[in-house]
CSV table of C-alpha atoms and ligand atoms in Angstrom, one decimal:
chain,number,residue,atom,x,y,z
A,1,MET,CA,160.8,362.6,100.2
A,2,GLU,CA,160.3,359.0,99.1
A,3,PRO,CA,162.1,356.3,101.0
A,4,ALA,CA,164.0,354.0,98.6
A,5,SER,CA,164.0,350.8,100.8
A,6,VAL,CA,162.7,349.2,103.9
A,7,GLN,CA,166.1,349.8,105.4
A,8,ASP,CA,165.8,353.5,104.6
A,9,VAL,CA,162.6,353.7,106.6
A,10,ALA,CA,164.0,351.7,109.5
A,11,ASP,CA,167.0,354.1,109.7
A,12,GLY,CA,164.8,357.1,109.2
A,13,LEU,CA,162.5,356.1,112.1
A,14,ARG,CA,165.5,355.4,114.3
A,15,GLY,CA,166.8,358.8,113.4
A,16,VAL,CA,163.8,360.5,114.9
A,17,GLY,CA,163.8,358.4,118.0
A,18,TYR,CA,161.4,355.5,117.1
A,19,LEU,CA,162.9,352.1,117.1
A,20,PRO,CA,160.8,350.0,114.7
A,21,GLY,CA,160.5,346.3,114.7
A,22,GLU,CA,160.9,344.5,111.4
A,23,SER,CA,157.3,344.4,110.3
A,24,THR,CA,156.8,348.0,111.3
A,25,ALA,CA,159.6,349.2,109.0
A,26,LEU,CA,158.3,347.0,106.2
A,27,VAL,CA,154.7,348.0,106.4
A,28,SER,CA,155.6,351.7,106.7
A,29,TYR,CA,157.7,351.5,103.6
A,30,LEU,CA,154.9,349.8,101.7
A,31,ALA,CA,152.5,352.5,102.9
A,32,THR,CA,154.6,355.3,101.5
A,33,ARG,CA,155.1,353.5,98.2
A,34,LEU,CA,151.7,351.9,97.6
A,35,ASP,CA,149.6,354.8,98.8
A,36,LYS,CA,147.6,352.5,101.0
A,37,PRO,CA,146.3,353.3,104.5
A,38,VAL,CA,147.7,351.2,107.3
A,39,LEU,CA,145.6,349.8,110.0
A,40,VAL,CA,147.7,349.5,113.2
A,41,GLU,CA,146.4,347.2,115.8
A,42,GLY,CA,147.7,346.2,119.2
A,43,PRO,CA,147.4,346.5,123.0
A,44,ALA,CA,147.6,349.9,124.7
A,45,GLY,CA,150.9,351.6,124.9
A,46,VAL,CA,152.9,349.7,122.3
A,47,GLY,CA,153.7,352.7,120.1
A,48,LYS,CA,150.8,352.9,117.6
A,49,THR,CA,150.2,356.6,117.9
A,50,GLU,CA,153.9,357.3,118.2
A,51,LEU,CA,154.6,355.5,114.9
A,52,ALA,CA,152.5,358.1,113.1
A,53,LYS,CA,154.2,361.0,114.8
A,54,ALA,CA,157.6,359.5,114.0
A,55,LEU,CA,156.7,358.8,110.3
A,56,ALA,CA,155.6,362.4,110.0
A,57,LYS,CA,158.9,363.6,111.4
A,58,TYR,CA,160.9,361.3,109.3
A,59,LEU,CA,159.1,362.1,106.1
A,60,ASP,CA,159.2,365.8,107.0
A,61,ARG,CA,155.4,366.1,106.6
A,62,SER,CA,153.0,367.7,109.0
A,63,LEU,CA,150.9,365.4,111.1
A,64,ILE,CA,147.1,365.8,111.0
A,65,ARG,CA,145.4,363.9,113.8
A,66,LEU,CA,141.8,362.9,114.1
A,67,GLN,CA,141.2,361.6,117.6
A,68,CYS,CA,138.1,359.4,117.4
A,69,TYR,CA,135.5,359.0,120.1
A,70,GLU,CA,132.0,357.7,120.5
A,71,GLY,CA,129.6,359.9,118.7
A,72,LEU,CA,132.2,361.5,116.4
A,73,ASP,CA,130.4,362.7,113.3
A,74,GLU,CA,131.2,364.2,109.9
A,75,ALA,CA,130.8,367.7,111.2
A,76,LYS,CA,133.7,367.2,113.5
A,77,ALA,CA,135.8,365.0,111.3
A,78,LEU,CA,135.2,366.3,107.8
A,79,TYR,CA,133.8,369.8,107.5
A,80,GLU,CA,131.0,372.0,108.8
A,81,TRP,CA,129.5,375.3,107.8
A,82,ASN,CA,130.4,378.2,109.9
A,83,TYR,CA,126.9,379.1,111.0
A,84,ARG,CA,127.8,382.2,113.0
A,85,LYS,CA,129.7,383.7,110.2
A,86,GLN,CA,126.9,382.9,107.8
A,87,LEU,CA,124.4,384.6,110.1
A,88,LEU,CA,126.5,387.6,110.4
A,89,ARG,CA,126.8,387.8,106.6
A,90,ILE,CA,123.0,387.6,106.3
A,91,GLN,CA,122.5,390.3,108.9
A,92,ALA,CA,124.9,392.5,107.1
A,93,GLU,CA,122.9,392.0,103.9
A,94,ARG,CA,123.2,395.0,101.7
A,95,GLU,CA,120.0,397.0,100.9
A,96,GLY,CA,118.0,395.3,98.2
A,97,GLU,CA,120.4,392.5,97.7
A,98,ALA,CA,118.8,389.4,96.1
A,99,TRP,CA,118.7,386.2,98.2
A,100,ASP,CA,120.4,384.3,95.4
A,101,THR,CA,123.5,386.5,95.8
A,102,VAL,CA,123.5,386.1,99.6
A,103,ARG,CA,123.1,382.4,99.3
A,104,GLY,CA,125.8,382.1,96.7
A,105,ASP,CA,128.0,383.9,99.2
A,106,ILE,CA,127.3,382.1,102.4
A,107,PHE,CA,128.0,378.7,100.9
A,108,GLY,CA,131.4,379.6,99.6
A,109,GLU,CA,134.7,378.3,100.9
A,110,GLU,CA,135.1,381.3,103.1
A,111,PHE,CA,132.3,380.0,105.3
A,112,LEU,CA,133.5,376.4,105.5
A,113,LEU,CA,135.3,375.1,108.6
A,114,ALA,CA,137.7,372.3,107.5
A,115,ARG,CA,138.0,369.5,110.0
A,116,PRO,CA,141.0,367.1,110.1
A,117,LEU,CA,140.0,364.8,107.2
A,118,MET,CA,139.3,367.6,104.9
A,119,THR,CA,142.4,369.5,105.9
A,120,ALA,CA,144.4,366.4,105.2
A,121,ILE,CA,143.2,365.8,101.7
A,122,SER,CA,143.1,369.4,100.6
A,123,SER,CA,146.6,370.2,101.9
A,124,PRO,CA,148.9,371.4,99.1
A,125,GLU,CA,151.8,369.6,100.8
A,126,PRO,CA,151.4,365.9,101.4
A,127,VAL,CA,150.7,365.1,105.1
A,128,VAL,CA,150.6,362.2,107.4
A,129,LEU,CA,147.0,361.6,108.6
A,130,LEU,CA,146.5,359.8,111.9
A,131,ILE,CA,143.0,358.5,112.5
A,132,ASP,CA,143.6,357.5,116.1
A,133,GLU,CA,141.4,354.9,117.9
A,134,ILE,CA,139.0,354.2,115.0
A,135,ASP,CA,137.4,351.4,117.1
A,136,LYS,CA,135.8,354.1,119.3
A,137,THR,CA,133.5,355.3,116.5
A,138,ASP,CA,130.5,353.6,115.1
A,139,GLN,CA,130.1,351.7,111.8
A,140,GLU,CA,128.4,354.6,110.1
A,141,PHE,CA,131.4,356.7,110.6
A,142,GLU,CA,133.6,353.9,109.3
A,143,ALA,CA,131.5,353.7,106.1
A,144,MET,CA,132.0,357.4,105.5
A,145,LEU,CA,135.7,357.0,106.0
A,146,LEU,CA,135.8,354.1,103.5
A,147,GLU,CA,134.5,356.4,100.8
A,148,LEU,CA,137.1,359.0,101.7
A,149,LEU,CA,140.0,356.5,101.8
A,150,SER,CA,139.1,354.8,98.5
A,151,ASP,CA,138.4,357.9,96.4
A,152,PHE,CA,140.3,360.6,98.3
A,153,GLN,CA,137.6,363.1,97.6
A,154,ILE,CA,134.8,364.8,99.5
A,155,SER,CA,131.4,365.9,98.0
A,156,ILE,CA,129.9,369.0,99.5
A,157,PRO,CA,126.4,369.4,98.2
A,158,GLU,CA,126.6,373.2,98.1
A,159,LEU,CA,130.1,373.4,96.7
A,160,GLY,CA,130.8,370.4,94.7
A,161,ARG,CA,133.6,367.9,94.8
A,162,ILE,CA,136.8,368.5,96.6
A,163,GLU,CA,139.5,366.2,95.3
A,164,ALA,CA,142.7,365.4,97.1
A,165,ARG,CA,145.6,367.6,95.9
A,166,THR,CA,148.2,365.3,97.4
A,167,GLN,CA,148.2,361.8,98.7
A,168,PRO,CA,148.5,361.6,102.5
A,169,VAL,CA,150.1,358.7,104.3
A,170,VAL,CA,147.2,357.4,106.4
A,171,LEU,CA,147.5,355.5,109.7
A,172,LEU,CA,144.5,354.2,111.5
A,173,THR,CA,145.0,352.8,115.0
A,174,THR,CA,142.8,350.4,116.9
A,175,ASN,CA,142.8,348.8,120.3
A,176,ASN,CA,140.2,346.3,119.0
A,177,SER,CA,137.5,347.4,121.4
A,178,ARG,CA,135.2,346.4,118.5
A,179,GLU,CA,135.7,344.4,115.4
A,180,LEU,CA,136.2,346.7,112.3
A,181,THR,CA,134.4,345.9,109.1
A,182,GLU,CA,135.9,343.7,106.5
A,183,ALA,CA,135.4,346.5,104.0
A,184,LEU,CA,137.7,348.7,105.9
A,185,LYS,CA,140.3,346.0,106.5
A,186,ARG,CA,140.4,345.2,102.8
A,187,ARG,CA,141.5,348.7,101.9
A,188,CYS,CA,144.3,348.8,104.4
A,189,LEU,CA,147.7,347.3,105.0
A,190,TYR,CA,147.7,345.7,108.3
A,191,LEU,CA,150.3,346.0,111.1
A,192,TRP,CA,150.0,344.1,114.3
A,193,LEU,CA,152.1,345.8,117.0
A,194,ASP,CA,152.7,343.6,120.0
A,195,TYR,CA,154.8,344.0,123.1
A,196,PRO,CA,158.4,344.1,122.0
A,197,THR,CA,160.9,341.3,122.6
A,198,PRO,CA,163.0,341.9,125.8
A,199,GLU,CA,166.0,343.1,123.8
A,200,HIS,CA,163.9,345.4,121.7
A,201,GLU,CA,162.2,346.7,124.8
A,202,LEU,CA,165.5,347.3,126.6
A,203,GLU,CA,166.7,349.4,123.7
A,204,ILE,CA,163.5,351.5,123.6
A,205,VAL,CA,163.5,352.0,127.4
A,206,ARG,CA,167.2,353.1,127.3
A,207,LEU,CA,166.4,355.5,124.5
A,208,HIS,CA,163.9,357.2,126.8
A,209,ALA,CA,166.0,356.8,130.0
A,210,PRO,CA,169.5,357.0,128.7
A,211,ASP,CA,171.1,356.9,132.2
A,212,LEU,CA,169.6,353.6,133.1
A,213,GLY,CA,172.4,351.0,133.6
A,214,GLU,CA,172.5,347.9,131.4
A,215,ALA,CA,172.1,345.4,134.2
A,216,ILE,CA,169.1,347.0,135.9
A,217,GLY,CA,167.6,347.7,132.5
A,218,ARG,CA,167.8,344.0,131.7
A,219,ARG,CA,166.3,343.1,135.0
A,220,LEU,CA,163.5,345.6,134.4
A,221,VAL,CA,162.4,344.2,131.1
A,222,GLU,CA,162.6,340.7,132.5
A,223,VAL,CA,160.3,341.6,135.4
A,224,VAL,CA,157.9,343.5,133.1
A,225,ALA,CA,157.7,340.4,130.9
A,226,MET,CA,157.0,338.3,134.0
A,227,VAL,CA,154.2,340.7,135.0
A,228,ARG,CA,152.7,340.6,131.5
A,229,ASP,CA,152.5,336.8,131.7
A,230,LEU,CA,150.1,337.0,134.6
A,231,ASP,CA,146.5,337.3,133.8
A,232,LEU,CA,146.0,340.9,134.6
A,233,LYS,CA,143.2,343.4,133.9
A,234,LYS,CA,145.8,345.8,132.5
A,235,PRO,CA,149.2,344.4,131.7
A,236,PRO,CA,152.0,347.0,131.7
A,237,SER,CA,152.9,348.5,128.4
A,238,LEU,CA,156.0,350.2,127.0
A,239,ALA,CA,154.8,353.4,128.4
A,240,GLU,CA,154.8,351.9,131.9
A,241,SER,CA,158.3,350.3,131.4
A,242,ILE,CA,159.6,353.7,130.5
A,243,ASP,CA,158.0,355.4,133.5
A,244,TRP,CA,159.4,352.7,135.7
A,245,ALA,CA,162.9,353.2,134.4
A,246,ARG,CA,162.7,356.9,135.1
A,247,ALA,CA,161.3,356.3,138.5
A,248,LEU,CA,164.1,353.9,139.4
A,249,LEU,CA,166.7,356.3,138.2
A,250,LEU,CA,165.2,359.1,140.2
A,251,LEU,CA,165.2,356.9,143.3
A,252,GLY,CA,168.8,356.0,142.7
A,253,ALA,CA,168.0,352.2,142.7
A,254,ASP,CA,170.7,350.1,141.2
A,255,ASP,CA,168.9,346.8,141.3
A,256,ILE,CA,165.3,345.6,141.5
A,257,THR,CA,165.3,344.0,144.9
A,258,PRO,CA,162.0,342.7,146.4
A,259,ASP,CA,161.9,345.9,148.4
A,260,VAL,CA,162.4,348.2,145.5
A,261,PHE,CA,159.9,346.2,143.5
A,262,THR,CA,157.2,346.4,146.2
A,263,SER,CA,157.6,350.1,146.7
A,264,THR,CA,157.6,351.0,143.0
A,265,MET,CA,155.3,348.4,141.4
A,266,SER,CA,152.4,350.8,141.3
A,267,VAL,CA,154.2,352.6,138.5
A,268,ILE,CA,153.6,349.6,136.2
A,269,VAL,CA,150.4,348.1,137.7
A,270,LYS,CA,147.4,350.2,138.0
A,271,HIS,CA,144.5,348.1,139.2
A,272,ARG,CA,143.8,347.3,142.8
A,273,THR,CA,143.2,343.6,142.1
A,274,ASP,CA,146.2,343.4,139.7
A,275,LEU,CA,148.4,344.8,142.5
A,276,ASP,CA,147.5,341.9,144.8
A,277,ILE,CA,148.2,339.3,142.1
A,278,VAL,CA,151.5,340.9,141.2
A,279,ALA,CA,152.7,341.3,144.8
A,280,GLU,CA,152.0,337.7,145.5
A,281,ARG,CA,153.3,336.1,142.3
A,282,VAL,CA,156.2,338.3,141.3
A,283,GLY,CA,157.3,339.3,144.8
A,284,VAL,CA,157.9,335.6,145.6
A,285,LYS,CA,159.9,335.0,142.4
A,286,LEU,CA,162.1,338.1,143.0
A,287,GLY,CA,162.8,336.9,146.5
A,288,LEU,CA,164.0,333.6,145.2
A,289,ALA,CA,166.0,335.0,142.2
A,290,PRO,CA,169.7,335.6,142.7
A,291,ALA,CA,170.5,339.2,143.5
B,301,LIG,N1,159.3,351.6,118.9
B,301,LIG,C1,159.4,352.6,119.8
B,301,LIG,N2,160.5,353.4,119.8
B,301,LIG,C2,160.5,354.4,120.7
B,301,LIG,N3,159.6,354.7,121.6
B,301,LIG,C3,158.5,354.0,121.6
B,301,LIG,C4,158.3,352.9,120.7
B,301,LIG,N4,157.1,352.3,120.9
B,301,LIG,C5,156.5,353.0,121.9
B,301,LIG,N5,157.3,354.0,122.3
B,301,LIG,C6,157.0,354.9,123.4
B,301,LIG,O1,156.0,354.2,124.2
B,301,LIG,C7,155.0,355.2,124.6
B,301,LIG,C8,153.6,354.7,124.3
B,301,LIG,O2,153.4,354.8,122.9
B,301,LIG,P1,152.0,355.2,122.2
B,301,LIG,O3,151.4,356.3,123.0
B,301,LIG,O4,152.3,355.4,120.8
B,301,LIG,O5,151.2,353.9,122.4
B,301,LIG,P2,149.8,353.5,121.8
B,301,LIG,O6,150.0,352.2,121.2
B,301,LIG,O7,149.3,354.6,120.9
B,301,LIG,O8,148.9,353.3,123.1
B,301,LIG,P3,147.3,353.6,123.2
B,301,LIG,O9,146.6,352.4,122.6
B,301,LIG,O10,147.1,353.6,124.7
B,301,LIG,O11,146.9,354.9,122.6
B,301,LIG,C9,155.4,356.5,124.1
B,301,LIG,O12,156.0,357.3,125.1
B,301,LIG,C10,156.4,356.2,123.0
B,301,LIG,O13,157.3,357.2,122.8
B,302,LIG,MG1,147.6,355.8,121.1
């Protein structure tokens, strides 16, 4: 399925439970039409990973996910030879069989283990490829990825070239724990995902916690915004807002009073030192605010 407009994408994403901001819908639309990867950057918990999942659902494609980590290499990302199986094949060598035959055999596709990147480009049906947290890998890995993302092909010395059969929609996410190379950025569309506006956040929170009242919901996003304004080690993300909404529902709270806030703030603030700052600064504000 090919979306026909930005509005199409916006509606489609909403339809699968993802409420996109304007630029999110726009960039997603361009990605599906220009066949360019998207680099999604932003703080933790603002919906980067979820966007890829939602796009896959909306486009009705399978999602192939490569979770990046320090030390990730080609063997885990691209392909590797199935040594065990190759060994077994060699052991089972038939009497008098020439080595050439055996070698031809053990470097055939049957002995190849496809990892996410290879699976994505060799899939007969187009997929959504999520390369999650690319900033956790090193530059060498990035260079390998560049080649793949520009040519959509993989060269395997023993087998030859494997060309993409279909064009995946590719999303790369980063928390910006290291600066990515210009070369990579140049090849991608760029989407900056920030904390949503209070209205947008309220809508997302109520989607995930539908029983939350309008008034307390409004209060919740206000307080979260207030907390984000403090200089914290780890400001609360959307994921924390959603958790907090669910916790408040469960506790039967119908307003965020100073007491309710004090007893539940550890749902949104998760550092010892942050807790102290928040208790002092926000606690006071809440106490003064009209009930
Ligand atoms: N626009 C949105 N519409 C609906 N739900 C959203 C939206 N954005 C985020 N969420 C929800 O917020 C939570 C966090 O999102 P997600 O895991 O995608 O964050 P992330 O940006 O990948 O974070 P991290 O950098 O920590 O991996 C998820 O539960 C997701 O469902
Ligand atoms: Mg993520």
